[in-house]
Short mmCIF file of C-alpha atoms and ligand atoms in Angstrom, two decimals:
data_model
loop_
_atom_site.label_atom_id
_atom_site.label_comp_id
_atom_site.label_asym_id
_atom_site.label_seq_id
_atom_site.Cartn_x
_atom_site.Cartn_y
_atom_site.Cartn_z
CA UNK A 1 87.01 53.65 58.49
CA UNK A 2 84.45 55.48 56.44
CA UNK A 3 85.81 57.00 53.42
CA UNK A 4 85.05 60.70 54.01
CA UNK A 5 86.38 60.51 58.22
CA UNK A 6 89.61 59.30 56.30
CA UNK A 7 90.02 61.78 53.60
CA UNK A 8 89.18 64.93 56.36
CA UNK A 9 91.87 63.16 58.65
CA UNK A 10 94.38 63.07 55.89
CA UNK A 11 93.18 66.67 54.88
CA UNK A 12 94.39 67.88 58.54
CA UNK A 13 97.49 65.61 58.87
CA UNK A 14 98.92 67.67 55.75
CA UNK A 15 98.08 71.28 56.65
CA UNK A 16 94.50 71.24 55.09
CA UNK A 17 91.66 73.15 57.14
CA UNK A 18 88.38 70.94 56.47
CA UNK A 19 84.23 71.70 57.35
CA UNK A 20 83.28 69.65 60.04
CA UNK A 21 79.75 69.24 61.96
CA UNK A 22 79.34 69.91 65.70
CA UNK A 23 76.66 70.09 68.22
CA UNK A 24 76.33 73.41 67.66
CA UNK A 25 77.79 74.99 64.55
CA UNK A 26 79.78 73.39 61.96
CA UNK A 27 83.39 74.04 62.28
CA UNK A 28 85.95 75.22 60.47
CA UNK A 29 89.02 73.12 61.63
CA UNK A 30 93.09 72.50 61.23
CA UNK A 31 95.46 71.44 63.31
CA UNK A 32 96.30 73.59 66.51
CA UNK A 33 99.68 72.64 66.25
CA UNK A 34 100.43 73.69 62.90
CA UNK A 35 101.13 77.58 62.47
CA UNK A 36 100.29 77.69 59.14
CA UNK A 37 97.41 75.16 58.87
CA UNK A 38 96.19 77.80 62.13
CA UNK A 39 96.73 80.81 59.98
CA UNK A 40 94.30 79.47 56.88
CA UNK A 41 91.81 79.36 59.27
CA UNK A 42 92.03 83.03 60.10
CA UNK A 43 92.25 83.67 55.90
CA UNK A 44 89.36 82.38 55.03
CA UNK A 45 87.07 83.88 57.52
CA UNK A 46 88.61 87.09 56.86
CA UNK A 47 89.04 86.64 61.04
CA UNK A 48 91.65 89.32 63.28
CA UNK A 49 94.42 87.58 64.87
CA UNK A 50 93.81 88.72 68.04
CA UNK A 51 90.31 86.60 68.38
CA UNK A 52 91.58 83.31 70.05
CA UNK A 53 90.38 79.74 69.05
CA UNK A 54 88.63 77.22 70.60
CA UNK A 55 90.90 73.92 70.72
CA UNK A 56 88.79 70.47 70.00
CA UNK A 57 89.66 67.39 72.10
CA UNK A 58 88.59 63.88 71.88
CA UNK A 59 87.89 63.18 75.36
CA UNK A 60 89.78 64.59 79.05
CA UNK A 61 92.11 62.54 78.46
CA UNK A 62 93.94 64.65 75.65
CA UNK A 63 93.98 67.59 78.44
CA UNK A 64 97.57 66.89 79.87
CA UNK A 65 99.21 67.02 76.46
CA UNK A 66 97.91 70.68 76.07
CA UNK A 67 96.95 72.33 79.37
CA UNK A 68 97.70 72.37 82.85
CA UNK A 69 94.50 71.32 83.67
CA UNK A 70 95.85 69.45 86.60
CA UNK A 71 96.17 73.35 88.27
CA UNK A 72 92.33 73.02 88.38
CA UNK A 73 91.72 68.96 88.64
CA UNK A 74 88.72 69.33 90.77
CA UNK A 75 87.13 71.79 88.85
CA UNK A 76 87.83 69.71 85.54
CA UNK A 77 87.02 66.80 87.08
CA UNK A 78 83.54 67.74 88.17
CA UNK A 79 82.73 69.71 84.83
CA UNK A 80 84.51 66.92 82.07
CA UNK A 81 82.57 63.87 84.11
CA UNK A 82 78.74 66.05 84.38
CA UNK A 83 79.11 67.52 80.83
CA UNK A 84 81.88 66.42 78.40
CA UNK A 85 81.02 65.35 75.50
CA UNK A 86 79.07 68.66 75.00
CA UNK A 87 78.55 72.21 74.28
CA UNK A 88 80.87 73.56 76.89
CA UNK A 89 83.71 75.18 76.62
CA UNK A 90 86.71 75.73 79.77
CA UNK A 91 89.45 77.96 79.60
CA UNK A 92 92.82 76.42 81.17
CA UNK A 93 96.39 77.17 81.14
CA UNK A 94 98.32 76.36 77.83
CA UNK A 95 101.14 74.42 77.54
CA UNK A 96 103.86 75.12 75.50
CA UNK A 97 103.19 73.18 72.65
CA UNK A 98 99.83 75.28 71.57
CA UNK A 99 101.32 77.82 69.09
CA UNK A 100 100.53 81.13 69.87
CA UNK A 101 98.09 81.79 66.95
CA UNK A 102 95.39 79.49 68.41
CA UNK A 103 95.28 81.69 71.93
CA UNK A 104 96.41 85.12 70.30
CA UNK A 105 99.08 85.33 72.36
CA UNK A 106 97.28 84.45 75.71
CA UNK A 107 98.66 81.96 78.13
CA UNK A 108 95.52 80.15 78.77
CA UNK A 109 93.53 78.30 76.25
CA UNK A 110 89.78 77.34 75.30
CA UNK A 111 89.45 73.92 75.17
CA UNK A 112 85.91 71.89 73.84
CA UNK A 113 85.16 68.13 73.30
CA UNK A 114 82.46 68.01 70.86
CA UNK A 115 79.32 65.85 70.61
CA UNK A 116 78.91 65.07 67.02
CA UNK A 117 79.95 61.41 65.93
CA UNK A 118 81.59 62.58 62.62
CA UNK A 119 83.47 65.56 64.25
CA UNK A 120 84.91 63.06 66.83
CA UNK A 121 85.51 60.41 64.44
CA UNK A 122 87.56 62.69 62.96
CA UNK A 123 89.12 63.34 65.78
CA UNK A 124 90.19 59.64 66.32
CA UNK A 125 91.69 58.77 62.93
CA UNK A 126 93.97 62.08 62.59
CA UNK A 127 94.59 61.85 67.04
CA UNK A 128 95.35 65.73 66.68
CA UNK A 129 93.44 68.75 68.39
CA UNK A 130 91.44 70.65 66.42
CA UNK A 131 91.17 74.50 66.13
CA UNK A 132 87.92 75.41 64.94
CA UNK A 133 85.86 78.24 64.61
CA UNK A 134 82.24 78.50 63.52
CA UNK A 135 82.38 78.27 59.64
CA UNK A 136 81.02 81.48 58.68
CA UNK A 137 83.17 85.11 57.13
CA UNK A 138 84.35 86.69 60.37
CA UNK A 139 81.05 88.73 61.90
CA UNK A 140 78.47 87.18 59.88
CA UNK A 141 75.46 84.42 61.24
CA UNK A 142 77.38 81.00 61.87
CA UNK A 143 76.15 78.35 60.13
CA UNK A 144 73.99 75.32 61.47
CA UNK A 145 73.33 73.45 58.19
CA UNK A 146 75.85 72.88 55.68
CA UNK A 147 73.97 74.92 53.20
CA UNK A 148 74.29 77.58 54.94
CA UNK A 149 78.51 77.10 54.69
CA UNK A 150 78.50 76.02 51.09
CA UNK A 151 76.47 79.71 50.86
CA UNK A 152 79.51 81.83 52.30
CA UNK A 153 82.77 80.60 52.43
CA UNK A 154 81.96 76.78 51.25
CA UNK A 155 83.88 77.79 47.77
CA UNK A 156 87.31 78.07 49.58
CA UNK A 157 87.02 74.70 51.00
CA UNK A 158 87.60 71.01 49.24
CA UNK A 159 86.91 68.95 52.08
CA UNK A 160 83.32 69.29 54.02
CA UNK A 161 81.47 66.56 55.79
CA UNK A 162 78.13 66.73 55.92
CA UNK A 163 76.62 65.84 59.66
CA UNK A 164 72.86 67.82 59.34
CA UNK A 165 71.28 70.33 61.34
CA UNK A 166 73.32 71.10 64.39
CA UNK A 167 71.11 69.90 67.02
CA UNK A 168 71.53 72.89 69.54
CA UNK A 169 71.91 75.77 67.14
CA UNK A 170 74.34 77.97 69.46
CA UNK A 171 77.91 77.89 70.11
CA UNK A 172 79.00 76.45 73.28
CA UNK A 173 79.00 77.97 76.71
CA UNK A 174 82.85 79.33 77.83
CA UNK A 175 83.61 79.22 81.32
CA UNK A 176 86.81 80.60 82.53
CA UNK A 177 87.57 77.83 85.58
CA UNK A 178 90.48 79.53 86.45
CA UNK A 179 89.53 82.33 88.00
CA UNK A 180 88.49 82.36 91.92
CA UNK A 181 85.22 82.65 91.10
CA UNK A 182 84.84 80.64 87.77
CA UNK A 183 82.65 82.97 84.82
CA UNK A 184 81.07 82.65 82.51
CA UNK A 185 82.58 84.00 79.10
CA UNK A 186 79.82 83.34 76.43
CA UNK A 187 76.37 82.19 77.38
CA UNK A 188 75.00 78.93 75.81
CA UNK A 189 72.59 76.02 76.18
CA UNK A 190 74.59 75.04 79.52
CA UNK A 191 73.41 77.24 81.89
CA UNK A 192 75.40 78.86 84.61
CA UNK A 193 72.62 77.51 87.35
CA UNK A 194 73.72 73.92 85.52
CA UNK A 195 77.39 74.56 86.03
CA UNK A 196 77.20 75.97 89.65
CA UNK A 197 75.27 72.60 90.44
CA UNK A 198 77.49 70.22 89.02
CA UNK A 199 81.05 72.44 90.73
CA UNK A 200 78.93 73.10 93.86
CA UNK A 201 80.33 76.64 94.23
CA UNK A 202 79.05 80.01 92.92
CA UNK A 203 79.72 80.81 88.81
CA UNK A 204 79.25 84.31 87.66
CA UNK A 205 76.62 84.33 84.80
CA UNK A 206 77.49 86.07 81.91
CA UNK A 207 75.25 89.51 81.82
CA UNK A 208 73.81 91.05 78.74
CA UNK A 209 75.32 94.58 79.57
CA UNK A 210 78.95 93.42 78.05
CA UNK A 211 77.09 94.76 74.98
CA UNK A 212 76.98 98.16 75.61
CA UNK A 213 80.06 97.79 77.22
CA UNK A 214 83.58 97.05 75.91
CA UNK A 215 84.29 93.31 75.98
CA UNK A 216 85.94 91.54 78.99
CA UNK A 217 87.36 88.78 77.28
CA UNK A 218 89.30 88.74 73.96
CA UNK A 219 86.97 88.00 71.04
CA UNK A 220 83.67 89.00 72.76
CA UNK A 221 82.59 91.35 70.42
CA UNK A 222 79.82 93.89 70.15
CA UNK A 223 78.75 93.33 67.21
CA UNK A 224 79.14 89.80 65.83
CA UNK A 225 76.22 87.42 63.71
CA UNK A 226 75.24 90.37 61.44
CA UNK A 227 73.07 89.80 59.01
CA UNK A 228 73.52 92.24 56.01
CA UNK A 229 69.41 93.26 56.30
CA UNK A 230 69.07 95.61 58.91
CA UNK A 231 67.84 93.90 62.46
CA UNK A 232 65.91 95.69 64.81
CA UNK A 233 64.98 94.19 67.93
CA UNK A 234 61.76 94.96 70.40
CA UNK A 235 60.65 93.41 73.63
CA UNK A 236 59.45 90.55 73.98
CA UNK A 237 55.35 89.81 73.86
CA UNK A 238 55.21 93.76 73.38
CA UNK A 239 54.72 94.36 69.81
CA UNK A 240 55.64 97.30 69.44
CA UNK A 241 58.86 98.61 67.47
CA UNK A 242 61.50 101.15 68.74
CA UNK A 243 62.53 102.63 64.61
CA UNK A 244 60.57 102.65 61.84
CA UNK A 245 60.91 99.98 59.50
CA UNK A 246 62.21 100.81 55.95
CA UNK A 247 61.20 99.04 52.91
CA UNK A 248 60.11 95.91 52.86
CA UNK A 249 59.93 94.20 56.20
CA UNK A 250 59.09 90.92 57.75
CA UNK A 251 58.50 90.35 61.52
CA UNK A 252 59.58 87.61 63.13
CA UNK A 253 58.38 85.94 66.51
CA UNK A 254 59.77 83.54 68.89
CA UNK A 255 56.76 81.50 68.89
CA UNK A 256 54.11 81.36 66.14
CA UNK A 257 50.99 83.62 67.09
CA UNK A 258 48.32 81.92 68.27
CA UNK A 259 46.09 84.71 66.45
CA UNK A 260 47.86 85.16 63.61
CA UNK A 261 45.01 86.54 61.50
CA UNK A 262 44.14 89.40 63.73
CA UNK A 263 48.11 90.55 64.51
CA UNK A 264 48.27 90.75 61.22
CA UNK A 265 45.40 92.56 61.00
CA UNK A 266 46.37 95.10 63.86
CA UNK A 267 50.38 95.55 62.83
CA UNK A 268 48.44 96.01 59.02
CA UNK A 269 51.43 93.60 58.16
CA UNK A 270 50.55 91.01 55.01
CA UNK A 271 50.49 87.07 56.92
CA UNK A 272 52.94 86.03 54.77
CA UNK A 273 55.41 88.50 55.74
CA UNK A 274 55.22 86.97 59.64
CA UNK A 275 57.34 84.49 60.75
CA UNK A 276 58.65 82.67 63.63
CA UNK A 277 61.46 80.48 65.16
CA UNK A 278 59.29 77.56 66.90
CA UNK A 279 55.49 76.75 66.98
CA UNK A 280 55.07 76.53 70.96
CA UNK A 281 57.85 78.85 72.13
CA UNK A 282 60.13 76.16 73.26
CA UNK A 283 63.54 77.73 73.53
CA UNK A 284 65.47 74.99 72.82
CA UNK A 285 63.64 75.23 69.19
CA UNK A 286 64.06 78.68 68.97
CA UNK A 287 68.04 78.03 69.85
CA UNK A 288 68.44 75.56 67.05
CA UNK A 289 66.47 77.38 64.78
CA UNK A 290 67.92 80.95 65.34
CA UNK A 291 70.98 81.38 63.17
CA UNK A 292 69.01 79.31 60.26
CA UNK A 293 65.93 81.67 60.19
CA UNK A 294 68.12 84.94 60.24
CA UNK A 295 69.98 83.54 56.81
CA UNK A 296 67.67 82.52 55.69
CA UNK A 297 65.57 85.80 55.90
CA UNK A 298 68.61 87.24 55.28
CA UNK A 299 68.86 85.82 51.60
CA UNK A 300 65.69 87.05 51.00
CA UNK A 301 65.75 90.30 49.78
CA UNK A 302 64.18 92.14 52.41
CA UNK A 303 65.18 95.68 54.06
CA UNK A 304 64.29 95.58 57.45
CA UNK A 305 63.82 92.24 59.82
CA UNK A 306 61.67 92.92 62.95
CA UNK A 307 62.59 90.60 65.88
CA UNK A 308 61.31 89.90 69.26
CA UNK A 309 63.26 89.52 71.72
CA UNK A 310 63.41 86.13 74.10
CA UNK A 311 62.21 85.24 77.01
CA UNK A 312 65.47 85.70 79.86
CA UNK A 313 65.82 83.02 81.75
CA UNK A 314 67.86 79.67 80.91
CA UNK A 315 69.17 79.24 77.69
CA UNK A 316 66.89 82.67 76.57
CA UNK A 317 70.25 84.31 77.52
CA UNK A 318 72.41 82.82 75.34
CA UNK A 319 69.45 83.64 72.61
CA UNK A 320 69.14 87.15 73.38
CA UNK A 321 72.91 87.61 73.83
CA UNK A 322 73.81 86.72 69.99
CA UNK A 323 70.80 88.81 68.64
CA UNK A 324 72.04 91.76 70.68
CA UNK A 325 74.94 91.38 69.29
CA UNK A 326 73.65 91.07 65.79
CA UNK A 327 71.45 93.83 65.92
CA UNK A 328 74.17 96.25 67.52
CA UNK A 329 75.54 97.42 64.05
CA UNK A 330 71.96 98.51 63.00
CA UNK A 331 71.46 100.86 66.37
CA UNK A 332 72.17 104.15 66.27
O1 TXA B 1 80.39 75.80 69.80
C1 TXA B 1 81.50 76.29 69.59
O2 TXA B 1 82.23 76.66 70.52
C2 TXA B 1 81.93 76.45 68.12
C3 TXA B 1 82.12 75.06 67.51
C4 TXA B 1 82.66 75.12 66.11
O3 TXA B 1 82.92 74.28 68.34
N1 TXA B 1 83.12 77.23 68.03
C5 TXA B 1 83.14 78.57 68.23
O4 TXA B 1 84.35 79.19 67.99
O5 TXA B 1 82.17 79.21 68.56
P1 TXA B 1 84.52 80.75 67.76
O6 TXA B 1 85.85 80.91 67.18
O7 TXA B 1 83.38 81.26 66.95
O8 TXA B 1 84.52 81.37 69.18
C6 TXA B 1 85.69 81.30 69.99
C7 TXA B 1 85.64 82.27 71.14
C8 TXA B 1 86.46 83.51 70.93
O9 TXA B 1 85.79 84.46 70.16
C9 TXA B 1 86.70 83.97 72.35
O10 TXA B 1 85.61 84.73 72.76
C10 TXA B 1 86.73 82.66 73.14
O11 TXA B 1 86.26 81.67 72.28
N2 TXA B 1 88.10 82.30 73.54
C11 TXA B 1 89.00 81.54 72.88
N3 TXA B 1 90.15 81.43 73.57
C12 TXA B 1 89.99 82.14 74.70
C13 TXA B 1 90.82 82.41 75.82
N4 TXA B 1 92.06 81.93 75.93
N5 TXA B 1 90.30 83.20 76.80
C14 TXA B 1 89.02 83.68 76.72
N6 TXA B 1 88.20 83.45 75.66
C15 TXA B 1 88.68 82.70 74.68
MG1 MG B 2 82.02 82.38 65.69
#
């Protein structure tokens, strides 16, 4: 076994919590069935206990030993088969043995088999589930790069495996499959029109107005993925900004403007100062490149971010959903 798999798995066997890559973000994982291994987790991202954790599986077959998945077999069934391993997330009834500090008291629990050949490998050698948050301070960007870890909390941490650039950018969709009508809980690159396919019955999509309400589901917070420059947000393809910026200020597009010269020209904005998440505007770009671009705009010194706004449709929502979010502590 590869040298690093086997020091992580050794890490988490005694109590450890260790950096791992996913799909998505990189993790911050211990064993879900140690209390206190559970609890480090929630130290170093400065997290509150009552914001529940996802639980990290190697494959469906680990379900029985924590959830009563068999309550919703069909459902799991047709989800685990069209989607697992993947960014998609179900909530199920716990079993007993999940400690209460991984669900914040809840009786059901999030469960996730990731796609990231280190993250699982890791999985193998230690055979335990994994509770693991994105690896970022509790309401700050998460990370997709493991510069971007080693930047925030990476000095708390001895063990962290490098896997690269997360390759979708955005944490996983949650369903809740044990509803009557299953919902969705956090939007993500799996779509609910993707889900409702697969289950052949009607999801509720996940709508962007739980931001100016209060959250339906325990950790779905208003604001959340704040960057420490102040965000403001405006429509997208309008060009035109809502506040004033202060200071110094960079704009940034979803897609690089194919006339850069003269929107430069016409926001009297320096070209250097404009930037962008992908060159053509395809979302799945602009998903993967997201949380990297805010840091790293973030780091660099700056007063006032400008960003458009995506496109709503398919995994747009999930996009606009975690900007809204990070913009919400800069409005009003
Ligand atoms: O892609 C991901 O899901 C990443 C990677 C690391 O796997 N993980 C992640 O975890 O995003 P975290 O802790 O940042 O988000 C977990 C969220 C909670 O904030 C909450 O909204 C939801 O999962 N959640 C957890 N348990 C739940 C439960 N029992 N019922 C409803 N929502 C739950
Ligand atoms: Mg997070």
């Amino acid at each position: 076994m590869d040298t690093e798999v086997s020091a992580a798995s050794q890490e988490l066997k005694g109590g450890g919590v260790v950096v791992l890559p996913t799909e998505t973000v990189y993790g911050l994982a211990a064993n879900a069935l140690d209390v206190e291994a559970v609890r480090k987790i929630f130290i170093i991202k400065g997290r509150p206990l009552n914001n529940p954790l996802i639980l990290h599986v190697l494959d469906s077959s680990w379900l029985k030993r924590y959830t009563h998945a068999e309550k919703y077999s069909t459902r799991v069934a047709k989800i685990t088969d069209a989607f697992w391993p993947g960014p998609i997330t179900i909530i199920l009834p716990k079993k007993e043995i999940i400690p209460n500090i991984v669900t914040s008291g809840f009786d059901t629990v999030a469960v996730r088999c990731p796609d990231h050949s280190l993250f699982r490998e890791v999985l193998r050698a230690s055979d335990l589930p994994l509770a693991a948050p994105s690896a970022n301070p509790f309401g700050y960007v998460s990370p997709t790069s493991l510069r971007q870890v080693k930047a925030t909390i990476g000095n708390k941490i001895k063990i962290m495996l490098d896997g690269g650039e997360c390759a979708v950018g955005l944490e996983s969709t949650i369903v809740d499959i044990t509803c009557p009508i299953p919902k969705i809980l956090r939007p993500g690159a799996i779509i609910a029109d993707a889900i409702s396919k697969v289950l052949g019955e009607n999801v509720i999509d996940y709508h962007t107005q739980i931001v100016s309400k209060s959250p339906n589901t325990p950790g779905q917070l208003k604001q959340h993925y704040c960057t420490n420059t102040r965000l403001i947000l405006f429509e997208y393809g309008h060009r035109k900004f809502s506040q004033n910026p202060v200071g110094r200020t960079v704009i940034l597009f979803m897609q690089k403007p194919k006339n850069l010269r003269r929107i430069a020209k016409n926001l009297q904005f320096p070209i250097e100062e404009i930037f962008w998440f992908s060159d053509d505007g395809n979302p799945n770009v602009i998903a993967k490149n997201l949380f990297s671009m805010l840091q790293q705009l973030d780091s660099a010194q700056y007063d006032t971010i400008l960003c458009e706004r995506p496109l709503r449709e398919g995994i747009g929502i999930a996009i606009d959903d975690r900007l809204l979010r990070a913009a919400a502590k800069f409005n009003g």
